[in-house]
């Protein structure tokens, strides 16, 4: 049996294998890779999966998409088990009941946010594919971050063979704790770069400009880890299955999910899980004031507006990069139609679907918009009445099910970050929220941090010198080791002579 293949939503690339779509990320025609068919899960399989451990369940789901022709089973198992071992909780993503509904805690990974689930896997897949010949064995990941993604990418890529990871962030504009998570990583293949006098958009522009400079891009083997990578979506399906089994007692029951949404990558994994046959009832898209998706599911009009800064910054987006995959599905998997939609949208900033398509979309997703005041109030209430601290993103998802009157023990609210990552927001609701020990220890670690001025050429020179410098440093590390061995041999010899 061979693995599922992938094509671009815009029709420019067809029938690519898993390795290619993971290494490439975005299609050359700027479309997103979607599976050519979605594997189904039988009732017998679903029954057999109920009692599996998280990593074993994850292996079974990956096996549906990725067969021996792409990744040997023993390697796949090793990659998944190692990725899960980076989590501090034995359940990886534990499920608890609070105030009459379930909460799926996705924040027990290295950077205390849900992006760890997928980025730990992605880092290990990159390493395996580079080791076995992809990209000439070398990959330079260049990313821009306003906080969460950068630290999770660094945690996923640190120390990986063949990978250099350079993350740009606006100097003075990411929170102290998020910066600490990036600059306390000692690995030599990681470069957290504060760009002076820059905004997040400036950093993002440097990344885009670098991708649009073919000579530079090819010279340093540039790649990206943004949320459109198919591997991330696939990795995230596991916790929909996992939490489904925790909140139901048999596969005759359904479960629903409420997801704090920005780029639509997290909830998309829930949508694909349902397509595969997981008994999902409702999927709730919960947004903050950046509500393009809520407006779409209400009116059928997908319209870009400017970004508003909120207390749930990881959901502050003006367009949702993963939504194209769902729009493609709405066209009936028609790349010509989708391409026309996206081309028009890029020109006019508006896209409208037919009344029939809107009905379909409203059948697939519920939605709710939750503003800052409501978010703060929910954090306060849950703390006071249920002794449970929500992060501002998770609070948006929780408030959405109250708005929609969908509270039930089989409604799973995805908790996407630890409250300790957002102390300023949480303090608006709760006095003296605790600082997690994982964050306290960062204050004492040595710092590895780089600074550049806001200049594309300087950024690209930095990348070039570090990427080649990185290769050299393996050599110098090697010779350092040899020197160390020589010195200790000498020391032993001297000791023996003394006697
Ligand atoms: C990225 C992120 C989200 C949004 O997830 P999407 O996949 O972009 O919809 C929500 N909460 C937190 C904490 C995040 O880091």
Short mmCIF file of C-alpha atoms and ligand atoms in Angstrom, two decimals:
data_model
loop_
_atom_site.label_atom_id
_atom_site.label_comp_id
_atom_site.label_asym_id
_atom_site.label_seq_id
_atom_site.Cartn_x
_atom_site.Cartn_y
_atom_site.Cartn_z
CA UNK A 1 0.00 0.00 0.00
CA UNK A 2 1.31 3.41 -0.85
CA UNK A 3 0.93 6.65 1.03
CA UNK A 4 -1.64 9.40 0.45
CA UNK A 5 -0.50 11.96 -2.16
CA UNK A 6 -1.02 15.72 -2.10
CA UNK A 7 -1.89 18.45 -4.60
CA UNK A 8 -1.94 22.23 -4.43
CA UNK A 9 -5.32 23.85 -3.78
CA UNK A 10 -4.54 26.09 -6.79
CA UNK A 11 -3.78 23.22 -9.16
CA UNK A 12 -0.12 24.04 -9.90
CA UNK A 13 1.42 20.92 -8.34
CA UNK A 14 -0.16 17.51 -8.28
CA UNK A 15 0.28 14.10 -6.62
CA UNK A 16 3.31 14.92 -4.50
CA UNK A 17 4.49 12.62 -1.76
CA UNK A 18 4.55 13.30 2.01
CA UNK A 19 8.30 13.97 2.09
CA UNK A 20 8.02 16.64 -0.61
CA UNK A 21 5.08 18.50 0.93
CA UNK A 22 6.67 18.50 4.38
CA UNK A 23 10.01 19.80 3.06
CA UNK A 24 8.40 22.32 0.71
CA UNK A 25 5.64 23.69 2.99
CA UNK A 26 3.85 26.03 0.57
CA UNK A 27 3.11 25.05 -3.05
CA UNK A 28 5.00 26.92 -5.80
CA UNK A 29 1.74 28.48 -6.99
CA UNK A 30 1.25 29.74 -3.39
CA UNK A 31 -1.55 27.24 -2.86
CA UNK A 32 -1.67 24.87 0.11
CA UNK A 33 -1.13 21.13 -0.12
CA UNK A 34 -4.25 19.05 0.49
CA UNK A 35 -4.53 15.24 0.55
CA UNK A 36 -5.85 13.78 -2.73
CA UNK A 37 -7.99 11.45 -0.67
CA UNK A 38 -8.86 11.34 3.00
CA UNK A 39 -8.38 7.88 4.50
CA UNK A 40 -11.28 6.51 6.51
CA UNK A 41 -11.27 4.89 9.91
CA UNK A 42 -13.50 1.83 10.30
CA UNK A 43 -15.69 1.10 13.33
CA UNK A 44 -13.35 -1.79 14.25
CA UNK A 45 -10.30 0.45 14.09
CA UNK A 46 -11.98 3.14 16.14
CA UNK A 47 -12.89 0.55 18.76
CA UNK A 48 -9.33 -0.77 18.85
CA UNK A 49 -7.87 2.75 19.19
CA UNK A 50 -9.87 3.70 22.29
CA UNK A 51 -7.40 2.29 24.80
CA UNK A 52 -4.13 3.15 23.07
CA UNK A 53 -1.59 5.46 24.68
CA UNK A 54 -1.28 8.92 23.09
CA UNK A 55 1.85 8.10 21.06
CA UNK A 56 0.50 4.71 19.93
CA UNK A 57 -2.75 6.36 18.84
CA UNK A 58 -0.78 8.99 16.97
CA UNK A 59 1.18 6.28 15.13
CA UNK A 60 -2.08 4.66 14.00
CA UNK A 61 -3.41 7.95 12.61
CA UNK A 62 -0.12 8.80 10.86
CA UNK A 63 -0.11 5.26 9.40
CA UNK A 64 -3.34 6.07 7.58
CA UNK A 65 -1.48 8.74 5.61
CA UNK A 66 2.17 7.72 5.74
CA UNK A 67 3.12 4.17 4.70
CA UNK A 68 6.44 2.36 4.42
CA UNK A 69 7.15 3.93 1.00
CA UNK A 70 7.54 7.31 2.76
CA UNK A 71 8.70 6.51 6.28
CA UNK A 72 9.45 2.99 7.57
CA UNK A 73 7.14 2.08 10.44
CA UNK A 74 9.99 1.68 12.91
CA UNK A 75 11.19 5.22 12.08
CA UNK A 76 7.68 6.65 12.28
CA UNK A 77 7.20 5.09 15.72
CA UNK A 78 10.52 6.47 16.88
CA UNK A 79 9.75 9.98 15.60
CA UNK A 80 6.33 10.07 17.24
CA UNK A 81 7.46 8.58 20.55
CA UNK A 82 10.39 10.99 20.79
CA UNK A 83 8.11 13.94 19.96
CA UNK A 84 5.63 12.97 22.68
CA UNK A 85 8.41 12.41 25.20
CA UNK A 86 9.11 16.17 25.09
CA UNK A 87 5.83 16.70 26.97
CA UNK A 88 5.73 16.89 30.75
CA UNK A 89 2.39 15.11 31.20
CA UNK A 90 2.08 11.31 30.87
CA UNK A 91 -1.12 11.80 28.83
CA UNK A 92 0.71 14.34 26.59
CA UNK A 93 -2.53 16.34 26.23
CA UNK A 94 -4.66 15.60 29.33
CA UNK A 95 -8.44 16.11 29.41
CA UNK A 96 -10.24 17.39 32.51
CA UNK A 97 -13.83 18.39 33.34
CA UNK A 98 -14.50 21.97 34.49
CA UNK A 99 -17.87 23.69 34.99
CA UNK A 100 -19.87 21.10 33.07
CA UNK A 101 -17.61 20.75 30.01
CA UNK A 102 -14.26 19.23 29.10
CA UNK A 103 -10.96 21.07 28.73
CA UNK A 104 -8.21 19.60 26.57
CA UNK A 105 -4.89 20.94 27.86
CA UNK A 106 -2.55 21.30 24.92
CA UNK A 107 0.13 23.24 26.79
CA UNK A 108 2.33 20.68 28.52
CA UNK A 109 5.09 20.89 25.91
CA UNK A 110 8.43 22.75 26.04
CA UNK A 111 7.03 26.25 25.35
CA UNK A 112 3.69 25.83 27.16
CA UNK A 113 1.50 26.28 24.07
CA UNK A 114 -0.33 24.03 21.63
CA UNK A 115 2.05 24.69 18.73
CA UNK A 116 4.56 22.39 20.47
CA UNK A 117 2.41 19.37 19.60
CA UNK A 118 3.02 19.81 15.88
CA UNK A 119 6.45 21.47 15.91
CA UNK A 120 8.09 18.71 17.93
CA UNK A 121 6.95 16.29 15.22
CA UNK A 122 7.92 18.60 12.37
CA UNK A 123 11.47 19.01 13.72
CA UNK A 124 11.94 15.26 13.91
CA UNK A 125 10.52 14.70 10.40
CA UNK A 126 12.83 17.41 9.02
CA UNK A 127 15.81 15.71 10.62
CA UNK A 128 14.87 12.31 9.21
CA UNK A 129 14.24 13.64 5.69
CA UNK A 130 17.51 15.62 5.70
CA UNK A 131 19.42 12.58 6.98
CA UNK A 132 18.00 10.52 4.12
CA UNK A 133 18.87 12.86 1.27
CA UNK A 134 16.31 15.67 1.06
CA UNK A 135 17.56 19.19 0.28
CA UNK A 136 21.19 18.12 0.10
CA UNK A 137 21.01 17.47 3.84
CA UNK A 138 20.67 21.13 4.74
CA UNK A 139 17.72 23.31 5.72
CA UNK A 140 17.65 26.89 6.94
CA UNK A 141 14.44 27.81 8.66
CA UNK A 142 13.84 31.54 8.66
CA UNK A 143 10.79 32.75 10.56
CA UNK A 144 9.29 35.90 12.02
CA UNK A 145 7.42 35.85 15.28
CA UNK A 146 5.42 38.06 17.56
CA UNK A 147 5.81 35.46 20.28
CA UNK A 148 4.37 31.94 20.32
CA UNK A 149 5.38 30.46 16.97
CA UNK A 150 9.02 31.49 17.26
CA UNK A 151 9.60 29.84 20.60
CA UNK A 152 7.77 26.66 19.58
CA UNK A 153 9.76 26.49 16.32
CA UNK A 154 13.02 26.94 18.21
CA UNK A 155 12.03 24.23 20.70
CA UNK A 156 11.17 21.90 17.82
CA UNK A 157 14.33 22.53 15.79
CA UNK A 158 17.06 22.99 18.40
CA UNK A 159 19.92 20.58 17.94
CA UNK A 160 18.41 18.95 14.83
CA UNK A 161 21.02 17.69 12.37
CA UNK A 162 21.18 19.69 9.15
CA UNK A 163 18.82 22.41 10.38
CA UNK A 164 19.67 26.05 11.11
CA UNK A 165 16.86 28.01 12.73
CA UNK A 166 16.79 31.80 12.56
CA UNK A 167 13.86 33.57 14.17
CA UNK A 168 13.38 37.33 13.75
CA UNK A 169 11.34 39.25 16.29
CA UNK A 170 10.67 42.95 16.83
CA UNK A 171 13.04 44.31 19.49
CA UNK A 172 11.13 45.31 22.63
CA UNK A 173 7.78 44.18 21.27
CA UNK A 174 7.50 40.59 22.40
CA UNK A 175 6.67 39.82 26.01
CA UNK A 176 9.57 39.26 28.41
CA UNK A 177 8.56 35.63 29.00
CA UNK A 178 8.22 34.87 25.30
CA UNK A 179 11.61 36.43 24.59
CA UNK A 180 13.17 34.40 27.41
CA UNK A 181 11.80 31.20 25.89
CA UNK A 182 13.69 32.02 22.70
CA UNK A 183 16.97 33.44 23.99
CA UNK A 184 17.71 30.86 26.68
CA UNK A 185 18.10 28.03 24.17
CA UNK A 186 21.85 27.28 24.05
CA UNK A 187 21.97 25.18 20.85
CA UNK A 188 24.37 26.46 18.23
CA UNK A 189 21.93 25.93 15.36
CA UNK A 190 19.45 28.41 16.86
CA UNK A 191 19.57 32.19 16.38
CA UNK A 192 16.95 34.38 18.04
CA UNK A 193 17.40 37.79 16.44
CA UNK A 194 15.90 40.99 17.83
CA UNK A 195 15.44 43.42 14.93
CA UNK A 196 15.84 46.98 16.19
CA UNK A 197 13.15 49.62 15.55
CA UNK A 198 11.04 47.02 13.78
CA UNK A 199 7.46 45.81 14.01
CA UNK A 200 6.34 42.22 13.56
CA UNK A 201 5.30 43.11 10.00
CA UNK A 202 8.82 44.37 9.21
CA UNK A 203 10.23 41.05 10.35
CA UNK A 204 7.63 39.19 8.34
CA UNK A 205 8.54 41.29 5.27
CA UNK A 206 12.22 40.30 5.61
CA UNK A 207 11.21 36.64 5.62
CA UNK A 208 8.97 37.08 2.56
CA UNK A 209 11.60 39.11 0.71
CA UNK A 210 14.18 36.40 1.41
CA UNK A 211 11.90 33.74 -0.03
CA UNK A 212 11.37 35.96 -3.07
CA UNK A 213 15.12 36.20 -3.73
CA UNK A 214 15.78 32.86 -5.50
CA UNK A 215 19.58 33.17 -5.44
CA UNK A 216 19.58 33.68 -1.67
CA UNK A 217 16.80 31.18 -1.06
CA UNK A 218 18.61 28.40 -2.90
CA UNK A 219 22.06 29.22 -1.57
CA UNK A 220 21.01 28.78 2.06
CA UNK A 221 18.30 26.12 1.41
CA UNK A 222 15.56 28.26 2.89
CA UNK A 223 12.46 26.66 4.39
CA UNK A 224 9.59 27.85 6.58
CA UNK A 225 7.75 26.37 9.54
CA UNK A 226 4.55 28.41 9.34
CA UNK A 227 1.23 26.92 10.24
CA UNK A 228 0.36 25.86 6.68
CA UNK A 229 2.77 22.89 6.74
CA UNK A 230 0.64 19.77 6.22
CA UNK A 231 2.61 17.86 8.85
CA UNK A 232 1.38 20.26 11.51
CA UNK A 233 -2.27 19.72 10.64
CA UNK A 234 -1.80 15.96 10.55
CA UNK A 235 0.01 15.92 13.89
CA UNK A 236 -2.83 17.86 15.50
CA UNK A 237 -5.52 15.32 14.52
CA UNK A 238 -4.26 12.99 17.26
CA UNK A 239 -5.61 15.08 20.13
CA UNK A 240 -9.09 15.23 18.63
CA UNK A 241 -9.19 11.40 18.70
CA UNK A 242 -7.49 11.27 22.08
CA UNK A 243 -9.95 13.68 23.75
CA UNK A 244 -12.92 12.07 21.99
CA UNK A 245 -12.03 8.76 23.68
CA UNK A 246 -11.65 10.50 27.05
CA UNK A 247 -15.09 12.16 27.04
CA UNK A 248 -17.18 9.34 25.53
CA UNK A 249 -17.82 5.87 26.91
CA UNK A 250 -18.51 4.22 23.57
CA UNK A 251 -18.06 5.03 19.90
CA UNK A 252 -21.82 5.36 19.53
CA UNK A 253 -21.52 8.75 21.24
CA UNK A 254 -20.38 11.99 19.62
CA UNK A 255 -18.19 14.77 20.98
CA UNK A 256 -17.95 18.47 20.05
CA UNK A 257 -14.99 20.85 20.06
CA UNK A 258 -14.55 24.56 20.66
CA UNK A 259 -11.32 25.96 19.27
CA UNK A 260 -9.75 29.41 19.87
CA UNK A 261 -8.94 30.21 16.27
CA UNK A 262 -6.50 32.41 14.38
CA UNK A 263 -4.98 30.85 11.27
CA UNK A 264 -7.50 27.98 11.29
CA UNK A 265 -4.79 25.30 11.53
CA UNK A 266 -5.91 23.87 14.84
CA UNK A 267 -9.62 23.50 14.04
CA UNK A 268 -8.82 22.26 10.53
CA UNK A 269 -7.30 19.17 12.15
CA UNK A 270 -10.68 18.63 13.83
CA UNK A 271 -12.45 18.99 10.49
CA UNK A 272 -10.19 16.39 8.83
CA UNK A 273 -10.63 14.07 11.84
CA UNK A 274 -14.39 14.24 11.27
CA UNK A 275 -13.90 13.58 7.54
CA UNK A 276 -11.93 10.46 8.44
CA UNK A 277 -14.83 9.19 10.48
CA UNK A 278 -14.35 10.43 14.05
CA UNK A 279 -17.89 10.86 15.49
CA UNK A 280 -17.75 14.66 15.82
CA UNK A 281 -20.96 16.59 16.37
CA UNK A 282 -20.10 20.31 16.39
CA UNK A 283 -16.94 22.28 15.65
CA UNK A 284 -16.97 25.78 17.11
CA UNK A 285 -14.74 28.49 15.65
CA UNK A 286 -14.08 30.97 18.47
CA UNK A 287 -12.47 34.30 17.52
CA UNK A 288 -11.42 37.44 19.34
CA UNK A 289 -12.05 40.91 17.84
CA UNK A 290 -10.16 39.77 14.74
CA UNK A 291 -13.31 38.06 13.58
CA UNK A 292 -12.96 37.49 9.82
CA UNK A 293 -13.96 33.85 10.31
CA UNK A 294 -16.95 34.60 12.51
CA UNK A 295 -18.14 37.13 9.93
CA UNK A 296 -17.67 34.55 7.19
CA UNK A 297 -19.72 31.88 8.96
CA UNK A 298 -22.40 34.47 9.69
CA UNK A 299 -22.68 36.16 6.26
CA UNK A 300 -20.82 34.07 3.67
CA UNK A 301 -18.50 37.00 3.03
CA UNK A 302 -14.78 36.57 3.72
CA UNK A 303 -13.49 40.11 4.02
CA UNK A 304 -10.09 41.34 5.15
CA UNK A 305 -10.00 44.09 7.80
CA UNK A 306 -7.06 45.62 9.62
CA UNK A 307 -5.58 43.83 12.63
CA UNK A 308 -6.61 44.82 16.15
CA UNK A 309 -4.25 44.15 19.00
CA UNK A 310 -5.93 42.06 21.71
CA UNK A 311 -4.99 40.18 24.88
CA UNK A 312 -4.99 36.92 22.87
CA UNK A 313 -2.17 37.91 20.48
CA UNK A 314 -1.75 34.49 18.87
CA UNK A 315 -5.21 34.92 17.35
CA UNK A 316 -4.56 38.43 16.05
CA UNK A 317 -4.74 37.80 12.31
CA UNK A 318 -6.50 39.58 9.46
CA UNK A 319 -6.69 36.56 7.14
CA UNK A 320 -6.47 32.91 8.19
CA UNK A 321 -3.70 31.22 6.23
CA UNK A 322 -5.13 27.69 6.59
CA UNK A 323 -8.67 28.66 5.63
CA UNK A 324 -7.81 28.12 1.96
CA UNK A 325 -7.90 24.38 2.61
CA UNK A 326 -11.49 24.59 3.81
CA UNK A 327 -12.49 26.96 0.98
CA UNK A 328 -11.05 24.40 -1.45
CA UNK A 329 -13.29 21.77 0.09
CA UNK A 330 -16.28 24.17 -0.26
CA UNK A 331 -15.65 24.45 -4.02
CA UNK A 332 -16.01 20.67 -4.23
CA UNK A 333 -12.20 20.31 -4.56
CA UNK A 334 -12.08 22.45 -7.70
CA UNK A 335 -8.60 24.02 -8.07
CA UNK A 336 -9.66 26.31 -10.95
CA UNK A 337 -12.52 27.78 -8.92
CA UNK A 338 -10.38 28.11 -5.79
CA UNK A 339 -7.60 29.81 -7.72
CA UNK A 340 -10.08 32.32 -9.09
CA UNK A 341 -11.44 32.99 -5.58
CA UNK A 342 -7.97 33.58 -4.17
CA UNK A 343 -6.81 35.73 -7.07
CA UNK A 344 -9.93 37.90 -6.71
CA UNK A 345 -9.51 38.00 -2.93
CA UNK A 346 -5.91 39.14 -3.23
CA UNK A 347 -7.06 42.02 -5.47
CA UNK A 348 -10.27 43.08 -3.71
CA UNK A 349 -9.87 41.77 -0.12
CA UNK A 350 -13.35 40.23 -0.38
CA UNK A 351 -14.60 36.78 -1.32
CA UNK A 352 -18.27 35.73 -1.31
CA UNK A 353 -19.64 32.22 -1.44
CA UNK A 354 -23.05 31.15 -2.75
CA UNK A 355 -26.06 30.75 -0.42
CA UNK A 356 -25.77 26.97 -0.81
CA UNK A 357 -22.08 27.09 0.12
CA UNK A 358 -22.86 29.26 3.16
CA UNK A 359 -25.46 26.71 4.29
CA UNK A 360 -22.85 23.98 3.89
CA UNK A 361 -20.30 26.01 5.89
CA UNK A 362 -22.82 26.68 8.66
CA UNK A 363 -23.48 22.95 8.78
CA UNK A 364 -19.76 22.28 9.19
CA UNK A 365 -18.94 24.98 11.77
CA UNK A 366 -20.54 27.06 14.50
CA UNK A 367 -18.84 30.34 15.34
CA UNK A 368 -18.72 33.00 18.02
CA UNK A 369 -16.79 36.24 18.56
CA UNK A 370 -15.60 37.03 22.07
CA UNK A 371 -14.30 40.49 22.98
CA UNK A 372 -11.63 41.52 25.48
CA UNK A 373 -14.01 42.38 28.34
CA UNK A 374 -15.83 39.07 28.02
CA UNK A 375 -12.50 37.24 27.93
CA UNK A 376 -11.26 38.90 31.12
CA UNK A 377 -14.58 38.21 32.87
CA UNK A 378 -14.46 34.50 31.97
CA UNK A 379 -10.90 34.17 33.26
CA UNK A 380 -12.03 35.77 36.56
CA UNK A 381 -15.16 33.62 36.87
CA UNK A 382 -13.41 30.32 36.18
CA UNK A 383 -10.73 31.19 38.67
CA UNK A 384 -13.17 32.25 41.38
CA UNK A 385 -15.86 29.59 40.99
CA UNK A 386 -13.87 26.63 39.65
CA UNK A 387 -10.32 27.34 40.78
CA UNK A 388 -9.15 26.95 37.18
CA UNK A 389 -6.95 29.47 35.39
CA UNK A 390 -7.54 29.91 31.66
CA UNK A 391 -5.12 31.70 29.33
CA UNK A 392 -6.77 34.49 27.32
CA UNK A 393 -6.90 32.35 24.15
CA UNK A 394 -8.46 29.37 25.90
CA UNK A 395 -10.95 31.73 27.58
CA UNK A 396 -12.21 32.81 24.15
CA UNK A 397 -13.01 29.18 23.29
CA UNK A 398 -14.72 28.62 26.64
CA UNK A 399 -16.81 31.79 26.40
CA UNK A 400 -17.93 30.77 22.91
CA UNK A 401 -19.72 27.64 24.18
CA UNK A 402 -21.50 29.68 26.82
CA UNK A 403 -22.59 32.18 24.15
CA UNK A 404 -23.85 29.37 21.93
CA UNK A 405 -25.42 27.42 24.84
CA UNK A 406 -23.41 24.33 23.98
CA UNK A 407 -22.08 23.47 27.46
CA UNK A 408 -21.94 19.68 27.98
CA UNK A 409 -19.50 17.09 29.37
CA UNK A 410 -18.83 15.98 25.80
CA UNK A 411 -18.03 19.50 24.61
CA UNK A 412 -14.23 19.75 24.55
CA UNK A 413 -12.72 23.24 24.84
CA UNK A 414 -9.17 23.31 23.53
CA UNK A 415 -6.86 25.10 26.01
CA UNK A 416 -4.09 26.35 23.77
CA UNK A 417 -1.61 27.92 26.19
CA UNK A 418 -0.63 27.99 29.85
CA UNK A 419 -1.92 31.10 31.60
CA UNK A 420 1.64 31.81 32.77
CA UNK A 421 2.62 32.94 29.27
CA UNK A 422 0.26 35.91 29.43
CA UNK A 423 0.64 37.39 32.93
CA UNK A 424 -0.39 40.95 31.96
CA UNK A 425 -3.73 39.82 30.55
CA UNK A 426 -4.42 37.34 33.36
CA UNK A 427 -3.62 39.98 36.01
CA UNK A 428 -6.53 42.03 34.67
CA UNK A 429 -8.81 39.26 35.97
CA UNK A 430 -6.95 37.62 38.84
CA UNK A 431 -4.63 38.88 41.57
CA UNK A 432 -1.11 37.43 41.55
CA UNK A 433 -1.49 34.57 39.08
CA UNK A 434 1.18 31.90 39.68
CA UNK A 435 4.32 31.81 37.56
CA UNK A 436 4.94 28.26 36.29
CA UNK A 437 8.30 26.80 37.42
CA UNK A 438 9.16 26.20 33.74
CA UNK A 439 9.16 29.97 33.29
CA UNK A 440 10.84 30.78 36.62
CA UNK A 441 13.86 28.68 35.71
CA UNK A 442 14.37 30.62 32.46
CA UNK A 443 15.31 33.74 34.44
CA UNK A 444 18.46 32.02 35.67
CA UNK A 445 19.69 30.61 32.37
CA UNK A 446 22.49 32.11 30.27
CA UNK A 447 21.33 34.14 27.29
CA UNK A 448 22.09 33.65 23.60
CA UNK A 449 20.62 36.55 21.70
CA UNK A 450 21.46 38.43 18.51
CA UNK A 451 20.61 41.95 17.40
CA UNK A 452 20.38 43.44 13.94
CA UNK A 453 19.29 46.76 12.55
CA UNK A 454 16.26 46.92 10.31
CA UNK A 455 17.97 46.19 6.99
CA UNK A 456 17.23 43.28 4.65
CA UNK A 457 20.82 43.01 3.43
CA UNK A 458 22.10 42.76 7.01
CA UNK A 459 19.55 40.07 7.78
CA UNK A 460 20.52 38.05 4.72
CA UNK A 461 24.24 38.47 5.42
CA UNK A 462 23.63 37.28 8.96
CA UNK A 463 21.77 34.22 7.71
CA UNK A 464 24.49 33.38 5.19
CA UNK A 465 27.34 33.75 7.66
CA UNK A 466 25.57 31.76 10.37
CA UNK A 467 24.52 28.96 8.09
CA UNK A 468 28.07 28.42 6.84
CA UNK A 469 29.43 29.29 10.28
CA UNK A 470 27.19 26.61 11.65
CA UNK A 471 28.73 23.99 9.40
CA UNK A 472 32.19 25.11 10.48
CA UNK A 473 31.21 24.97 14.11
CA UNK A 474 30.58 21.25 13.79
CA UNK A 475 34.22 20.97 12.72
CA UNK A 476 35.45 23.14 15.56
CA UNK A 477 33.31 21.23 18.04
CA UNK A 478 34.87 18.08 16.67
CA UNK A 479 38.42 19.37 17.04
CA UNK A 480 37.54 20.68 20.49
CA UNK A 481 36.50 17.20 21.45
CA UNK A 482 39.74 15.75 20.09
CA UNK A 483 41.72 18.33 22.06
CA UNK A 484 39.79 17.45 25.19
CA UNK A 485 40.54 13.78 24.71
CA UNK A 486 44.22 14.52 24.08
CA UNK A 487 44.42 16.64 27.24
CA UNK A 488 42.84 13.97 29.40
CA UNK A 489 45.10 11.30 27.98
CA UNK A 490 48.04 13.53 28.80
CA UNK A 491 46.73 14.13 32.30
CA UNK A 492 46.34 10.42 32.93
CA UNK A 493 49.83 9.83 31.59
CA UNK A 494 51.25 12.49 33.89
CA UNK A 495 49.40 11.04 36.86
CA UNK A 496 50.89 7.65 36.15
CA UNK A 497 54.40 9.08 35.88
CA UNK A 498 54.04 10.77 39.28
CA UNK A 499 53.30 7.43 40.81
C1 LIG B 1 -1.49 29.78 17.35
C2 LIG B 1 -2.39 29.86 18.53
C3 LIG B 1 -3.80 29.87 18.41
C4 LIG B 1 -4.49 29.85 17.07
O1 LIG B 1 -4.36 28.64 16.37
P1 LIG B 1 -4.59 28.59 14.80
O2 LIG B 1 -4.15 27.24 14.37
O3 LIG B 1 -3.74 29.70 14.21
O4 LIG B 1 -6.04 28.83 14.57
C5 LIG B 1 -4.56 29.91 19.57
N1 LIG B 1 -3.99 29.97 20.79
C6 LIG B 1 -2.64 29.96 20.95
C7 LIG B 1 -2.08 30.05 22.33
C8 LIG B 1 -1.80 29.91 19.84
O5 LIG B 1 -0.46 29.91 20.01
#
